[in-house]
PDB file of C-alpha atoms in Angstrom:
ATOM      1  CA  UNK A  13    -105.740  16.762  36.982  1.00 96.00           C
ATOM      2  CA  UNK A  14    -107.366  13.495  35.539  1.00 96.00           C
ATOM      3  CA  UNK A  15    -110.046  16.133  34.376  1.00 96.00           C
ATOM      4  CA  UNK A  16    -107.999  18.501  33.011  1.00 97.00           C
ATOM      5  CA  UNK A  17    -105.644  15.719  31.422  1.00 96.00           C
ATOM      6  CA  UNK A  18    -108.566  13.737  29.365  1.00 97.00           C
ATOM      7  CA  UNK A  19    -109.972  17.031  28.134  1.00 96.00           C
ATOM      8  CA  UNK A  20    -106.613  17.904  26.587  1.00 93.00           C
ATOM      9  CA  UNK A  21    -107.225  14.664  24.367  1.00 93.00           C
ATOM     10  CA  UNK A  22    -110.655  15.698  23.125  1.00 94.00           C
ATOM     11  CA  UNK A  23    -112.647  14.412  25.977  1.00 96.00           C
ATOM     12  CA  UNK A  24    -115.700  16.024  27.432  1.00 97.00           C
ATOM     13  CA  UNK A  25    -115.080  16.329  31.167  1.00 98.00           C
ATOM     14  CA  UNK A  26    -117.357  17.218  33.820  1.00 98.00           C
ATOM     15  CA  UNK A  27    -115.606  16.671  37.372  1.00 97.00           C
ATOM     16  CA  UNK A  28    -118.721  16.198  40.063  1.00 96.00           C
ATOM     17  CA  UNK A  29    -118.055  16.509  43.628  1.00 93.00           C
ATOM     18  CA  UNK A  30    -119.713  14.419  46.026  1.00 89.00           C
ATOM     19  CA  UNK A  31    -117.604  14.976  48.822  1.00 85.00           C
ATOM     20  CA  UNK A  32    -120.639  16.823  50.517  1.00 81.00           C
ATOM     21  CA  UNK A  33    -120.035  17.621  54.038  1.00 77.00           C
ATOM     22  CA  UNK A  34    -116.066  19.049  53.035  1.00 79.00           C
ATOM     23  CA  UNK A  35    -116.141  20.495  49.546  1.00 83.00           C
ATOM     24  CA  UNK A  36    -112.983  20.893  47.906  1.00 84.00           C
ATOM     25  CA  UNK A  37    -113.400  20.833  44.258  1.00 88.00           C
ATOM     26  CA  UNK A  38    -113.827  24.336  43.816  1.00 86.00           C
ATOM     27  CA  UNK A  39    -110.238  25.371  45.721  1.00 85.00           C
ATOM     28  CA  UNK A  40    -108.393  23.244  43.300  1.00 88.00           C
ATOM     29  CA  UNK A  41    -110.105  24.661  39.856  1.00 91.00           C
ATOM     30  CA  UNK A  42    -109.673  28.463  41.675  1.00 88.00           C
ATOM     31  CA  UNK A  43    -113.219  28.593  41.570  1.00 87.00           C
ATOM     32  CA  UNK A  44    -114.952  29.552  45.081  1.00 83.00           C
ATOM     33  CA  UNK A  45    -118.844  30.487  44.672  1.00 86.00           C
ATOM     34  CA  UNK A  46    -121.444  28.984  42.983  1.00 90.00           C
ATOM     35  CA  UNK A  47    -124.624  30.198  42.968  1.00 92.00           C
ATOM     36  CA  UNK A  48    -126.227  27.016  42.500  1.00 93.00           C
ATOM     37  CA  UNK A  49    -124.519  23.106  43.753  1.00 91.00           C
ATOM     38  CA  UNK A  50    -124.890  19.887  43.870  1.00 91.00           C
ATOM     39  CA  UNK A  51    -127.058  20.052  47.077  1.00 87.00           C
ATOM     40  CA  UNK A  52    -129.921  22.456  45.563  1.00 88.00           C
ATOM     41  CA  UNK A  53    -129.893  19.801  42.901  1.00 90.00           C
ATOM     42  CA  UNK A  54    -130.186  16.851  44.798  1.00 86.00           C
ATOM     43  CA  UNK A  55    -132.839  19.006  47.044  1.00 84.00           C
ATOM     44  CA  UNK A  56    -135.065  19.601  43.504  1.00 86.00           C
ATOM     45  CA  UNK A  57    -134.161  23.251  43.540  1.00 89.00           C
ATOM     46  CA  UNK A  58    -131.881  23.519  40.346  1.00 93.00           C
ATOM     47  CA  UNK A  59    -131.330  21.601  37.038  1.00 93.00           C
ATOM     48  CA  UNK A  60    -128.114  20.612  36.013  1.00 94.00           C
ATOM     49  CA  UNK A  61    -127.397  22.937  33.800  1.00 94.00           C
ATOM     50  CA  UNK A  62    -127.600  25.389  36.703  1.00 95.00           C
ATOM     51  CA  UNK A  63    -125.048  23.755  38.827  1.00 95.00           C
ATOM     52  CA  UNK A  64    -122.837  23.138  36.056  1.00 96.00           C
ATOM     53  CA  UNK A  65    -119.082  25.565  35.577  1.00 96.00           C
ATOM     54  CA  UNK A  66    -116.756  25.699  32.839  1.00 95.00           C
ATOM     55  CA  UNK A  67    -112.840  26.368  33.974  1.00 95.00           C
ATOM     56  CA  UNK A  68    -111.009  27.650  31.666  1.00 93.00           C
ATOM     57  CA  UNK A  69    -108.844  24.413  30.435  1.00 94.00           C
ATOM     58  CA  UNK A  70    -112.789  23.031  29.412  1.00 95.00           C
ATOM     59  CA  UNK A  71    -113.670  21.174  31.859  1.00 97.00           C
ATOM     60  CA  UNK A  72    -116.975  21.356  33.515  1.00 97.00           C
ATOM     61  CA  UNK A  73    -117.594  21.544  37.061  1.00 97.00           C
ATOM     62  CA  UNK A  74    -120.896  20.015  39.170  1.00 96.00           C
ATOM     63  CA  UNK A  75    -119.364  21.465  42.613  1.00 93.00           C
ATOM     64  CA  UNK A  76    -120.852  20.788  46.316  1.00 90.00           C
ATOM     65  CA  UNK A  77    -121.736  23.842  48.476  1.00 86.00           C
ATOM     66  CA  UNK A  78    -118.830  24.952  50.690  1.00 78.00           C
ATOM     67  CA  UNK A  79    -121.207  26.306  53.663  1.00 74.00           C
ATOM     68  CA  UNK A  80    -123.548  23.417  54.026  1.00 56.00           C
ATOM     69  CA  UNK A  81    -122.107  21.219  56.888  1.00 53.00           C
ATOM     70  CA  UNK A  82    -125.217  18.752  57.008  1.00 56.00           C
ATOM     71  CA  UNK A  83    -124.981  15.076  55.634  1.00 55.00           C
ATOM     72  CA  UNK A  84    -127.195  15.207  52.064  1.00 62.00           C
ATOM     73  CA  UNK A  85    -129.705  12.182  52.269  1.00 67.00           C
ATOM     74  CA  UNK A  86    -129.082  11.172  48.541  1.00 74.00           C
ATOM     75  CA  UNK A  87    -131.351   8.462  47.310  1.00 71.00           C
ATOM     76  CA  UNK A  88    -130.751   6.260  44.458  1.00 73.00           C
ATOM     77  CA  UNK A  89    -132.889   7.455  42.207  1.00 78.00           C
ATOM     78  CA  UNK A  90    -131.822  11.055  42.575  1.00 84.00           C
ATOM     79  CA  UNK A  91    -128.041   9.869  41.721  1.00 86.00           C
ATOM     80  CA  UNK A  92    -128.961   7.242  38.642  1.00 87.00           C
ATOM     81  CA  UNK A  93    -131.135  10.289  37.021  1.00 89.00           C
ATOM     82  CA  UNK A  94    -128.489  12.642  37.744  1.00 91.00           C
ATOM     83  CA  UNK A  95    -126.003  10.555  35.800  1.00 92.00           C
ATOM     84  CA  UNK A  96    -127.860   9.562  33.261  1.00 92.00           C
ATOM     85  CA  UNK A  97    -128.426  12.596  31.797  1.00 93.00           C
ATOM     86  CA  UNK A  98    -124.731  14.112  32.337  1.00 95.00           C
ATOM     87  CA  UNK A  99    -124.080  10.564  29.842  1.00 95.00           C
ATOM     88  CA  UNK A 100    -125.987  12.317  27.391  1.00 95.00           C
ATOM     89  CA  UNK A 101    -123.263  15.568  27.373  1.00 96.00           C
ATOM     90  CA  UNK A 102    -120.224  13.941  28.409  1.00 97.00           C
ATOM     91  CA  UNK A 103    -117.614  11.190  27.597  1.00 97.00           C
ATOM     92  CA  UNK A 104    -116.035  10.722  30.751  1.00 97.00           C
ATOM     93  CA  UNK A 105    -118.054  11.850  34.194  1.00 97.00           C
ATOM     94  CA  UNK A 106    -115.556  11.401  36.892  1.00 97.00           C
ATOM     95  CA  UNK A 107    -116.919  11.549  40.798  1.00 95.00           C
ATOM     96  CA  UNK A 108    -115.099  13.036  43.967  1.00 91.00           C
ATOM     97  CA  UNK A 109    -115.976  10.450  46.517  1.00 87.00           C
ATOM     98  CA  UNK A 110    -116.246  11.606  50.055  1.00 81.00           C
ATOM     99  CA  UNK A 111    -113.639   9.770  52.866  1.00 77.00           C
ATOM    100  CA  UNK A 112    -114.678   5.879  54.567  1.00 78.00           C
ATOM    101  CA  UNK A 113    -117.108   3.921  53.733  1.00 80.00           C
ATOM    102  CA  UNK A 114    -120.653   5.244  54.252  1.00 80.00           C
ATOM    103  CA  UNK A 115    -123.791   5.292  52.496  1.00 80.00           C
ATOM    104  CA  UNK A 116    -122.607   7.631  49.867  1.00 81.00           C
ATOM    105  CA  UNK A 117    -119.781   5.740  48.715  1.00 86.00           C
ATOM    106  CA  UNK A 118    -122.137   2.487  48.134  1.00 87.00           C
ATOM    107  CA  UNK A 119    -124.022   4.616  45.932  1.00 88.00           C
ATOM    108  CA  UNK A 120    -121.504   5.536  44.069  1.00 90.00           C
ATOM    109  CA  UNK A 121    -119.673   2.195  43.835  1.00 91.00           C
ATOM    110  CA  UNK A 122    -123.575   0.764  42.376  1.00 91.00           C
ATOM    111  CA  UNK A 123    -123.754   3.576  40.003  1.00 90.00           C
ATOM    112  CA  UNK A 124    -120.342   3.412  38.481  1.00 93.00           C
ATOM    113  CA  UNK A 125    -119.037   2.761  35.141  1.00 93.00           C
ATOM    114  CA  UNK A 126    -115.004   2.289  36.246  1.00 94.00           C
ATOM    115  CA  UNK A 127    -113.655   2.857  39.670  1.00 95.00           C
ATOM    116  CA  UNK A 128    -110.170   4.264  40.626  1.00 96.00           C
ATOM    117  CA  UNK A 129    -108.674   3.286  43.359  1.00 96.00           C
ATOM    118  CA  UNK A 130    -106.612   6.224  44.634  1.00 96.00           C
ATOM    119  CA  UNK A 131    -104.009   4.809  47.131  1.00 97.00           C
ATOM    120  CA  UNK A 132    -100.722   6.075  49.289  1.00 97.00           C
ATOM    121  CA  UNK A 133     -98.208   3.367  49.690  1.00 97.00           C
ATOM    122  CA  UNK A 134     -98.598   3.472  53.581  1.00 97.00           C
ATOM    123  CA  UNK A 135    -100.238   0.400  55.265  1.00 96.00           C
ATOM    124  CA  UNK A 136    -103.112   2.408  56.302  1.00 96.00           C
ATOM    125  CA  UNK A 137    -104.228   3.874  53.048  1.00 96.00           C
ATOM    126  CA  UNK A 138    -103.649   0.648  51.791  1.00 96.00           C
ATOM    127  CA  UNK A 139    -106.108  -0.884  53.994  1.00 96.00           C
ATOM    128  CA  UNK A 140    -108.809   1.665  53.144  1.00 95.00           C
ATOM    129  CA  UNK A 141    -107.852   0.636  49.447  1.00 95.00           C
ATOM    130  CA  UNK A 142    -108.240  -3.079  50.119  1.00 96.00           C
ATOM    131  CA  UNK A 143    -111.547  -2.326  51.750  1.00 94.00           C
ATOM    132  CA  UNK A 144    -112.594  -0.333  48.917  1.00 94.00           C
ATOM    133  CA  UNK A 145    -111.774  -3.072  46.644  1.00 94.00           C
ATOM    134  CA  UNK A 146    -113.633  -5.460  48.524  1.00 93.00           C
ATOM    135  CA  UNK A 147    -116.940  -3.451  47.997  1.00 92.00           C
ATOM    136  CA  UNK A 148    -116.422  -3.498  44.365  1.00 93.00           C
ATOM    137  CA  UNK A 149    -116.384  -7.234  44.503  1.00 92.00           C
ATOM    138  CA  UNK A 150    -119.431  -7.549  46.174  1.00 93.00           C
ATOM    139  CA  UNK A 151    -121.083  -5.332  43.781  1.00 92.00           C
ATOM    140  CA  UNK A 152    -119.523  -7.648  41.243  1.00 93.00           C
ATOM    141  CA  UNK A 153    -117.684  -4.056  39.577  1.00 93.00           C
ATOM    142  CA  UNK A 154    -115.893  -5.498  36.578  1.00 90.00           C
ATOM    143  CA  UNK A 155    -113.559  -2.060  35.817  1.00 92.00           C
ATOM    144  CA  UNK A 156    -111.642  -1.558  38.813  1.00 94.00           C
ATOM    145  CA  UNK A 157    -108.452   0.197  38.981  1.00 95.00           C
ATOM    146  CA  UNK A 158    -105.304   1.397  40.606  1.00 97.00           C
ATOM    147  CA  UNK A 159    -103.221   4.346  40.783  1.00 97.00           C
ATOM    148  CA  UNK A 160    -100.918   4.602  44.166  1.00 98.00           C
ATOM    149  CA  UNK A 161    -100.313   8.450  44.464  1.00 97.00           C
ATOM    150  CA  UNK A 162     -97.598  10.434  46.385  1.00 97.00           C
ATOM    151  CA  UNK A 163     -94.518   7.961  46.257  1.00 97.00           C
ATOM    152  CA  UNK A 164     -91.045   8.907  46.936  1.00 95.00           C
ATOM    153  CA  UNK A 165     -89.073   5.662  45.997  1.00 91.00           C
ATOM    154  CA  UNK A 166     -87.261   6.287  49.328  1.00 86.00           C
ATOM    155  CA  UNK A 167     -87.130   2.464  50.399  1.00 86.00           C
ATOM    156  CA  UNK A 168     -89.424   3.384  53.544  1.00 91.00           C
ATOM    157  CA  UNK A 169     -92.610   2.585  52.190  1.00 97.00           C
ATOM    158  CA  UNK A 170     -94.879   0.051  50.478  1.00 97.00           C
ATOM    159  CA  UNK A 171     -93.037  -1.419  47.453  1.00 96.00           C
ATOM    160  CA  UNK A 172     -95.463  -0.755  44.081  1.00 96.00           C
ATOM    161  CA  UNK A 173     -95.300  -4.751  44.164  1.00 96.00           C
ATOM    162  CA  UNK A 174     -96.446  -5.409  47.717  1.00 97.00           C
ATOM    163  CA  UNK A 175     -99.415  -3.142  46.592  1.00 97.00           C
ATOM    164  CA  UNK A 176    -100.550  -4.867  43.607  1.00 96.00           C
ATOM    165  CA  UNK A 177    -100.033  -8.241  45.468  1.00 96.00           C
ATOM    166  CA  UNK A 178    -102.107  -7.393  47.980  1.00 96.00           C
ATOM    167  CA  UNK A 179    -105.238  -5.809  46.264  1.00 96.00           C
ATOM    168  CA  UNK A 180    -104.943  -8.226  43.575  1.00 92.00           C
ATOM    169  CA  UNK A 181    -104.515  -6.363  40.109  1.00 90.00           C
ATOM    170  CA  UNK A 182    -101.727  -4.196  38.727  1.00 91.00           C
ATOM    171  CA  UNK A 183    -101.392  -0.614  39.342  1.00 96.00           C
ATOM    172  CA  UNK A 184    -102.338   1.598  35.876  1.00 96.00           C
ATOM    173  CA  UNK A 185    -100.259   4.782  37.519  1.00 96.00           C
ATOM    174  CA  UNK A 186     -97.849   5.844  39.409  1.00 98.00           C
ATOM    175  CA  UNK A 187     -97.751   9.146  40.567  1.00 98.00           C
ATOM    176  CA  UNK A 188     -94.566  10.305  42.752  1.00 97.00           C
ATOM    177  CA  UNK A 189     -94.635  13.138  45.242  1.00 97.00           C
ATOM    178  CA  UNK A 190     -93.520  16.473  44.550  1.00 97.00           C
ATOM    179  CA  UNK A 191     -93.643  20.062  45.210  1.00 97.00           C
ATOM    180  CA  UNK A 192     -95.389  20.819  41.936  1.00 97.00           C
ATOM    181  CA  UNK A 193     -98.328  19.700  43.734  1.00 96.00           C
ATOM    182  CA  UNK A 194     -98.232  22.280  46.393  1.00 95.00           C
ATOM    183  CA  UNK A 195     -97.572  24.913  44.235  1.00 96.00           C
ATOM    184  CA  UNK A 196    -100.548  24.250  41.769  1.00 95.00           C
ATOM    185  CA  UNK A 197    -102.673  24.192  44.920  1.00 93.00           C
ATOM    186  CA  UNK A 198    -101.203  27.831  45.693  1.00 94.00           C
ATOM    187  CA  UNK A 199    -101.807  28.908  42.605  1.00 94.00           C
ATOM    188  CA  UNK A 200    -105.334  27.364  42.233  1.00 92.00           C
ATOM    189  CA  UNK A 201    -104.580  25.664  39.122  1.00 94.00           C
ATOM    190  CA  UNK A 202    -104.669  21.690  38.149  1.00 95.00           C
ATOM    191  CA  UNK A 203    -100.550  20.875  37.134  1.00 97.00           C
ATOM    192  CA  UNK A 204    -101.529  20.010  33.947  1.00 96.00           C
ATOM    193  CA  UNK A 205    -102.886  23.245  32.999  1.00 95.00           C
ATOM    194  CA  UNK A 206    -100.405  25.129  35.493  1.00 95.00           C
ATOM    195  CA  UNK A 207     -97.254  23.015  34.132  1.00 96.00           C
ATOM    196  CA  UNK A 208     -98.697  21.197  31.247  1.00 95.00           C
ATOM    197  CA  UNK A 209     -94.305  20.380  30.190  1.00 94.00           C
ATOM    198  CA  UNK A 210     -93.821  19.304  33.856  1.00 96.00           C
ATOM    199  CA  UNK A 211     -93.277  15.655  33.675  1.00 96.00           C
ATOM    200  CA  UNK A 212     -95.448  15.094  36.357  1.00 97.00           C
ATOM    201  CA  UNK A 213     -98.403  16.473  34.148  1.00 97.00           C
ATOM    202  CA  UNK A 214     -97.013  13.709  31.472  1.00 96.00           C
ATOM    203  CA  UNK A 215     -97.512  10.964  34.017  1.00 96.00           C
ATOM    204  CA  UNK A 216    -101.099  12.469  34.733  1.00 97.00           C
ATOM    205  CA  UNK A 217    -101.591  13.151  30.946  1.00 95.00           C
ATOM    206  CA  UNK A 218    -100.618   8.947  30.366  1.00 95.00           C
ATOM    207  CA  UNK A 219    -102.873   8.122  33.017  1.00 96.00           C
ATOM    208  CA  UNK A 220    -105.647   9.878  31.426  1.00 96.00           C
ATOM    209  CA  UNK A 221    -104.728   8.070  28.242  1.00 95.00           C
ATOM    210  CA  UNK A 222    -104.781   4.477  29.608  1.00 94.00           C
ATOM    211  CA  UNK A 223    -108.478   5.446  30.698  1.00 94.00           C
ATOM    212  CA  UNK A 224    -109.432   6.480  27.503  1.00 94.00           C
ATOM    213  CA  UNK A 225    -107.665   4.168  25.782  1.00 88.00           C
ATOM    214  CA  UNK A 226    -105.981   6.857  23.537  1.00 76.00           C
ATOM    215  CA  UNK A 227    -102.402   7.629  22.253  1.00 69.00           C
ATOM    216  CA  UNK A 228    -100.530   8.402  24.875  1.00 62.00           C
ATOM    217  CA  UNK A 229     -99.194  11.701  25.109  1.00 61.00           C
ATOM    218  CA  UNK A 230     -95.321  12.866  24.223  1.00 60.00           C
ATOM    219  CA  UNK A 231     -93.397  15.157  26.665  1.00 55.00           C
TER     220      UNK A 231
END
């Protein structure tokens, strides 16, 4: 959706998935085989241009395989080259990071630009988000943000507040639950694209825009 949302403004887009061992990407853009992923390009089998998939809204795609189960050894300098030449195509290069706190994440966290935070407000996912948030400090990460996804405002849950207190910096998006979510997911197609009047794809849309520091969009 973030994708989807800063290509609407004129951004180029390329979404990269580096959730290796439980691909996703692909179910959520509709798209299901690639001849050529991630993994053959991190093996030395592919370029980029090879693993790379346009969706229709414009955004481009670097997906993981879906049938390779194995942990990917990535080193270093396999994922600095491979991002410094997507810089040379694209404005905004936004990663998929795989779940907890292994090696890959470090890498990640060391090789980016701006991190997102992606919270619940649940004590649990707020822990993962403190940790998270710890890592960045170590790495002395300047941009580091926060969006807390999947609220309901029902009073049994972590205020917005008590969030932002406790990881230290103000949340740049809110993003409540609702069914729109589900039924993009049915239909295979990001709500902005699928609903791009919903005013949940506005919240995503001025999201997007506080990233790119652009105009933010009207409903």
């Amino acid at each position: 959706n973030l994708g989807v949302a800063l290509r609407e403004i004129g951004k180029r887009v390329i979404v990269v998935d580096l959730n290796l061992t439980s691909s996703h990407l692909g179910i959520h853009f509709g798209l299901f085989y690639f001849p050529k992923t991630i993994n053959d390009l991190l093996y030395g089998r592919c370029d980029i241009l090879s693993a790379t998939y346009r969706h229709p809204s414009g955004v481009h795609l670097l997906p993981a395989s879906i049938d390779n189960f194995k942990e990917v050894e990535i080193a270093q300098r396999s994922l600095s080259k491979i991002f410094r030449n997507l810089k040379k195509s694209y404005d905004f290069i936004i990663v998929d990071s795989p779940p907890g706190f292994g090696s890959v994440t470090t890498l990640l966290v060391k090789n980016a630009d701006r991190i997102l935070v992606v919270t619940n407000p649940d004590p649990s996912s707020l822990m993962d988000a403190k940790k998270l948030c710890e890592i960045c400090h170590k790495l002395k990460k300047k941009h580091v943000d926060v969006i807390v996804n999947r609220v309901n405002f029902s009073g049994k849950e972590l205020k917005i507040e008590e969030i932002e207190s406790a990881l230290g910096q103000r949340a740049i998006g809110v993003i409540p639950e609702d069914k729109i979510f589900k039924e993009s997911l049915f239909f295979k197609e990001p709500v902005v694209s699928f609903k791009p009047k919903h005013w949940i794809s506005y919240i995503l849309k001025r999201i997007a825009s506080k990233i790119a520091k652009a105009e933010t969009p009207q409903i």
